[in-house]
Amino acid sequence: MRKGLAISAVLHAAVLLWGMLTFDVSPFETATAESVPVDFISTEDFSKLTAGIKSAPKPETPKPLVEKVADKKPAPEPAEKVTEKKEIVTASTAEPPPPAEAKKPEKADKPEQKVDPIAEALKKEEKKDKPAQKKAETTPLPPRKRPPPPQPKFDPTKVAALLDKRDPQRNAATGEEINRTPSLGAPSGNSPQLSQSELDALRARLMQLWNPPIGIRNAGEMIIRIRVLVGRDGRLTAPPMVITSGRGTTYESARDSAVRAVFRAQPFDMLRPETYETWRDMEITFDPRDMFRG
Amino acid sequence: MTPAELAPAVAPDLSIWGLFLQAHWVVKSVMLGLLACSIWVWAIAIDKTILYARTKRAMDRFENSFWSGQSLEELYRSLSSRPTHSMAALFVAAMREWKRSFEGQARSFAGLQMRIEKVMDVTIAREIERLERRLLVLATVGSAGPFIGLFGTVWGIMNSFQSIAASKNTSLAVVAPGIAEALFATAIGLVAAIPATIFYNKFVAEVNKQAARLEGFADEFAAILSRQIDERG
């Protein structure tokens, strides 16, 4: 027995020694991949990404906003209204000269009449109607005869030029080629998403008003989808359209009840006007199971 | 957190000795116990292999001399001087009983046949007991070794999970060494248990074979002695 034990112990020692010497842990040969930056975003963030569409075609180089082919000019403030009508621009600059020319002979005729016609016109306007009328009546004829010829000329041109009521304008941003997309993204850069509270409020209102027939046997078939077009004031702009179809009196009564509920739920004032684009055209699902689930 | 921060400060020593040193003391004791079991199993295996081979050789030799036509008295005289084993022991025991029955004043043939058979049965039992000794150790190690190793593994994994919870870091670099050292316990358990089971089965078969051979010889010898008793009686 002692012999066996000795042999066994020696054998084990040898195996252990061999194991210690050769049991080498070689790390896995992994190709060092470049680290990929990963951002975690919520689904809400993702849906809000519509402000910049990721799948939009990418231009090779970011192009400046260009609306008209011309020499390069920096785009002015975009808040101003864009106009392309050059005639208007010329009207305000080119039309005044003729009156000025027409005026000159008169001015030459009567140099003593140094009163600025515009100022005079303004003064007249400033004066109240009654004194103006009185003056007109009291003033002698010769001076009265003189002013009228210039007056009709002043009013449409100079006054109109003074009271330039056109919107602030800017010249079209010029560039070498027309590029209407300033950057990646939708033009209305807001995120079209109804918040959960709005949806819940709408659902609660509709469920409150909807009275499906009691004792529906197969509630799963009683799902009614209604397309609703709503105006900015929260009222229906068109009669609600039932999308789903079904048969049977219970279905019809449930459908009619749903349509009634939509009518009675007006106005949808729980929807914020800022998100109008999202609830302008809605599809509302009436599911009896949701109701009975509570 | 950078990968450098995630990795443990010191790279874990994953060699066999390192795994052993890092283990919890329960796991360590399990490992040591299993190592001792393995040494013991192999010692028994070597011992039994030698024993069976020697027994087999002795039986062959004895059978050769027994059936060589040599006188049984001479054979008995040559064998009884020194301690014998297996078949020779059987023969010596039977012959001793035979001789005692004849050497006494009163010849008692009545129960001789039965007495000889009894003596031979006892000798066979003793011989088989000698052959089977310590085989139970092999059986125990073979069946319990994996469980003992598993216990060490479960304990080690439990321990490493506790340390994960404590360090609040679940990266594989933190989890892996603890699990590796825990699994090492199961590996040792299997290393001890697999040879134990194999040797146990082999040795049990060997013992059965030798026992059958002994019983066969005992029957033959009993028949010869019975014939002698009848001739003399």
XYZ file of C-alpha atoms in Angstrom, chain A:
294
model
C 0.000 0.000 0.000
C 2.777 2.382 0.873
C 4.331 1.802 -2.494
C 1.091 2.610 -4.263
C 0.629 5.747 -2.203
C 4.122 6.919 -2.958
C 3.715 6.306 -6.656
C 0.359 8.081 -6.650
C 1.692 11.089 -4.761
C 4.648 11.405 -7.078
C 2.369 11.103 -10.069
C 0.068 13.809 -8.788
C 2.940 16.088 -7.991
C 4.281 15.600 -11.469
C 0.905 16.312 -13.064
C 0.417 19.402 -10.928
C 3.855 20.682 -11.766
C 3.252 20.081 -15.432
C -0.078 21.844 -15.137
C 1.444 24.833 -13.405
C 4.137 25.129 -16.004
C 1.978 24.619 -19.059
C -1.465 25.809 -17.960
C -0.915 29.194 -19.465
C -3.853 31.434 -19.928
C -3.584 32.992 -23.312
C -5.911 35.934 -23.718
C -8.296 35.830 -26.614
C -6.863 37.369 -29.700
C -9.346 40.066 -30.392
C -8.933 42.496 -33.196
C -8.783 45.894 -31.645
C -11.888 47.455 -33.053
C -12.218 51.181 -33.049
C -14.597 52.286 -30.403
C -17.915 53.383 -31.794
C -19.496 56.246 -29.932
C -23.008 55.307 -28.958
C -25.630 57.711 -27.729
C -28.604 56.491 -25.800
C -31.782 58.292 -26.636
C -35.292 57.654 -25.526
C -38.070 56.911 -27.980
C -39.355 60.369 -27.348
C -36.043 61.852 -28.341
C -36.034 59.671 -31.410
C -39.456 60.778 -32.504
C -38.424 64.365 -31.957
C -35.571 63.886 -34.353
C -37.899 64.858 -37.191
C -36.495 68.341 -36.806
C -33.489 66.904 -38.596
C -34.279 63.930 -40.773
C -31.450 61.461 -40.672
C -32.375 59.913 -43.991
C -32.295 63.205 -45.789
C -30.004 63.291 -48.806
C -26.784 64.785 -47.696
C -25.224 67.422 -49.891
C -21.530 66.997 -50.454
C -20.746 70.347 -49.001
C -23.029 72.427 -46.828
C -24.462 74.996 -49.170
C -25.596 78.403 -48.111
C -29.204 79.328 -48.617
C -29.528 80.446 -52.214
C -32.747 81.513 -53.801
C -31.571 83.376 -56.824
C -28.616 82.898 -59.041
C -26.442 85.942 -58.718
C -23.215 87.032 -57.186
C -22.579 85.647 -53.812
C -24.020 87.701 -51.038
C -24.485 86.821 -47.449
C -28.056 85.886 -46.695
C -29.754 88.587 -44.688
C -31.808 87.950 -41.636
C -34.230 85.205 -42.482
C -37.025 86.683 -40.417
C -37.800 89.124 -43.150
C -40.195 88.192 -45.843
C -38.706 86.991 -49.060
C -39.789 88.788 -52.159
C -38.708 88.301 -55.663
C -40.726 91.079 -57.178
C -38.136 93.449 -58.318
C -40.778 95.796 -59.681
C -41.713 96.837 -56.200
C -38.195 97.666 -55.395
C -37.923 99.707 -58.526
C -41.312 101.311 -57.955
C -40.181 102.877 -54.766
C -36.972 104.118 -56.290
C -37.788 104.686 -59.959
C -41.234 106.216 -59.756
C -40.456 109.155 -57.528
C -38.173 110.810 -60.083
C -40.941 111.681 -62.557
C -42.916 113.639 -59.996
C -39.762 115.367 -58.980
C -39.170 116.312 -62.585
C -42.747 117.388 -62.967
C -42.437 119.385 -59.835
C -39.351 121.194 -60.894
C -40.982 123.385 -63.488
C -43.567 124.422 -60.982
C -40.937 125.146 -58.453
C -39.181 127.214 -61.019
C -42.366 129.044 -61.726
C -42.961 129.817 -58.120
C -39.750 129.918 -56.252
C -41.312 131.792 -53.350
C -43.421 128.734 -52.674
C -40.722 127.069 -50.714
C -43.045 125.175 -48.472
C -42.340 121.531 -48.689
C -45.426 119.973 -50.216
C -45.023 116.905 -48.108
C -44.822 118.891 -44.930
C -47.791 120.880 -46.042
C -49.738 117.747 -46.735
C -48.767 116.361 -43.419
C -49.709 119.510 -41.681
C -53.016 119.441 -43.349
C -53.555 115.954 -42.249
C -52.526 116.823 -38.756
C -55.018 119.565 -38.582
C -58.435 118.466 -37.681
C -61.064 118.248 -40.287
C -63.020 121.256 -39.154
C -60.194 123.744 -39.085
C -59.005 122.427 -42.379
C -62.367 122.910 -43.908
C -62.655 126.329 -42.356
C -59.307 127.338 -43.685
C -60.157 126.078 -47.041
C -63.252 128.119 -47.009
C -61.625 131.199 -45.576
C -58.524 131.245 -47.701
C -58.687 133.419 -50.769
C -59.063 131.901 -54.168
C -55.675 132.582 -55.757
C -53.662 130.750 -53.182
C -56.257 128.037 -53.167
C -55.997 127.632 -56.870
C -52.282 127.281 -56.706
C -51.994 124.403 -54.331
C -54.512 122.021 -55.879
C -52.452 121.127 -58.938
C -49.504 119.921 -56.890
C -51.679 118.344 -54.224
C -53.079 115.452 -56.246
C -49.586 114.768 -57.404
C -48.163 114.665 -53.919
C -50.692 112.402 -52.364
C -50.388 109.191 -54.369
C -46.657 109.363 -54.764
C -44.936 111.067 -51.938
C -47.353 110.246 -49.211
C -47.500 106.735 -50.409
C -43.741 106.700 -50.478
C -43.634 108.111 -46.999
C -46.187 105.718 -45.686
C -44.593 102.662 -47.035
C -46.745 100.055 -45.482
C -45.173 97.077 -47.174
C -43.784 94.346 -45.012
C -40.130 94.492 -44.249
C -38.421 92.880 -47.114
C -35.086 91.515 -47.883
C -33.422 90.703 -51.092
C -33.393 87.135 -52.132
C -30.305 85.401 -50.904
C -28.126 85.052 -53.899
C -25.704 82.392 -54.778
C -24.359 80.381 -57.623
C -27.098 77.809 -57.607
C -30.520 77.625 -56.110
C -30.712 75.631 -52.911
C -33.930 75.811 -50.998
C -33.022 73.471 -48.199
C -30.973 75.450 -45.748
C -29.965 72.332 -43.832
C -31.088 68.820 -43.050
C -34.448 68.924 -41.424
C -38.078 69.639 -41.849
C -39.067 73.222 -42.585
C -41.240 73.460 -39.491
C -38.485 72.205 -37.174
C -40.819 71.430 -34.324
C -41.389 67.909 -33.186
C -44.826 66.706 -34.103
C -45.712 64.566 -31.174
C -48.671 64.679 -28.900
C -47.708 64.514 -25.305
C -49.066 61.667 -23.285
C -51.239 63.880 -21.155
C -52.950 65.330 -24.214
C -53.606 61.896 -25.605
C -54.869 60.693 -22.274
C -57.128 63.655 -21.903
C -58.553 63.097 -25.381
C -58.994 59.396 -24.744
C -60.622 60.002 -21.400
C -63.055 62.479 -22.903
C -64.001 60.156 -25.745
C -64.322 57.123 -23.511
C -66.514 59.097 -21.203
C -68.835 60.010 -24.013
C -68.810 56.712 -25.831
C -71.572 54.342 -24.825
C -71.075 51.051 -26.579
C -73.971 48.630 -26.314
C -73.852 46.693 -23.089
C -73.180 42.998 -23.237
C -71.075 42.803 -26.357
C -70.167 39.210 -26.897
C -66.991 39.464 -28.886
C -65.557 42.746 -27.889
C -62.485 42.143 -30.008
C -64.504 42.608 -33.174
C -66.000 45.817 -31.922
C -62.914 47.900 -32.478
C -63.907 51.046 -34.326
C -61.406 53.346 -35.908
C -62.543 56.806 -36.836
C -60.650 59.369 -38.831
C -61.204 62.820 -37.460
C -60.235 66.073 -39.115
C -60.005 68.909 -36.633
C -59.578 72.592 -37.211
C -57.411 74.949 -35.270
C -60.303 75.861 -33.037
C -60.569 72.251 -31.931
C -63.764 71.613 -33.861
C -64.374 69.087 -36.564
C -63.747 70.367 -40.029
C -65.337 67.352 -41.659
C -67.709 64.675 -40.457
C -65.810 61.827 -38.811
C -65.054 58.949 -41.151
C -65.367 55.407 -39.888
C -62.451 53.387 -41.207
C -63.249 49.957 -39.831
C -66.163 48.035 -41.163
C -68.350 45.538 -39.490
C -71.715 43.937 -39.592
C -74.564 43.545 -37.206
C -76.745 45.802 -35.193
C -74.441 45.830 -32.187
C -71.557 46.928 -34.338
C -73.637 49.619 -35.958
C -74.855 50.950 -32.668
C -71.328 50.918 -31.276
C -70.099 52.732 -34.377
C -72.846 55.330 -34.228
C -72.173 55.807 -30.574
C -68.499 56.366 -31.306
C -69.336 58.919 -33.995
C -71.658 60.657 -31.581
C -68.959 60.648 -28.975
C -66.611 62.363 -31.393
C -69.218 64.992 -32.123
C -70.020 65.558 -28.501
C -66.379 65.758 -27.515
C -66.016 69.009 -29.427
C -64.156 71.221 -28.982
C -60.975 69.331 -28.460
C -59.538 72.018 -26.278
C -57.256 69.626 -24.494
C -54.997 69.609 -27.546
C -52.427 72.334 -27.577
C -52.473 74.585 -30.623
C -48.672 74.334 -30.904
C -49.015 70.711 -31.945
C -51.849 71.397 -34.351
C -50.065 69.642 -37.207
C -50.192 66.395 -35.287
C -53.837 66.417 -34.381
C -55.191 68.021 -37.504
C -55.825 64.580 -38.905
C -56.231 61.863 -36.284
C -57.273 58.278 -36.263
C -59.014 57.424 -33.048
C -59.492 53.807 -32.005
C -62.474 52.869 -29.907
C -61.795 49.551 -28.255
C -64.430 48.248 -25.859
C -61.818 46.155 -24.094
C -59.969 49.323 -23.109
C -63.175 50.636 -21.647
C -64.040 47.601 -19.652
C -60.498 47.130 -18.556
C -60.967 50.456 -16.836
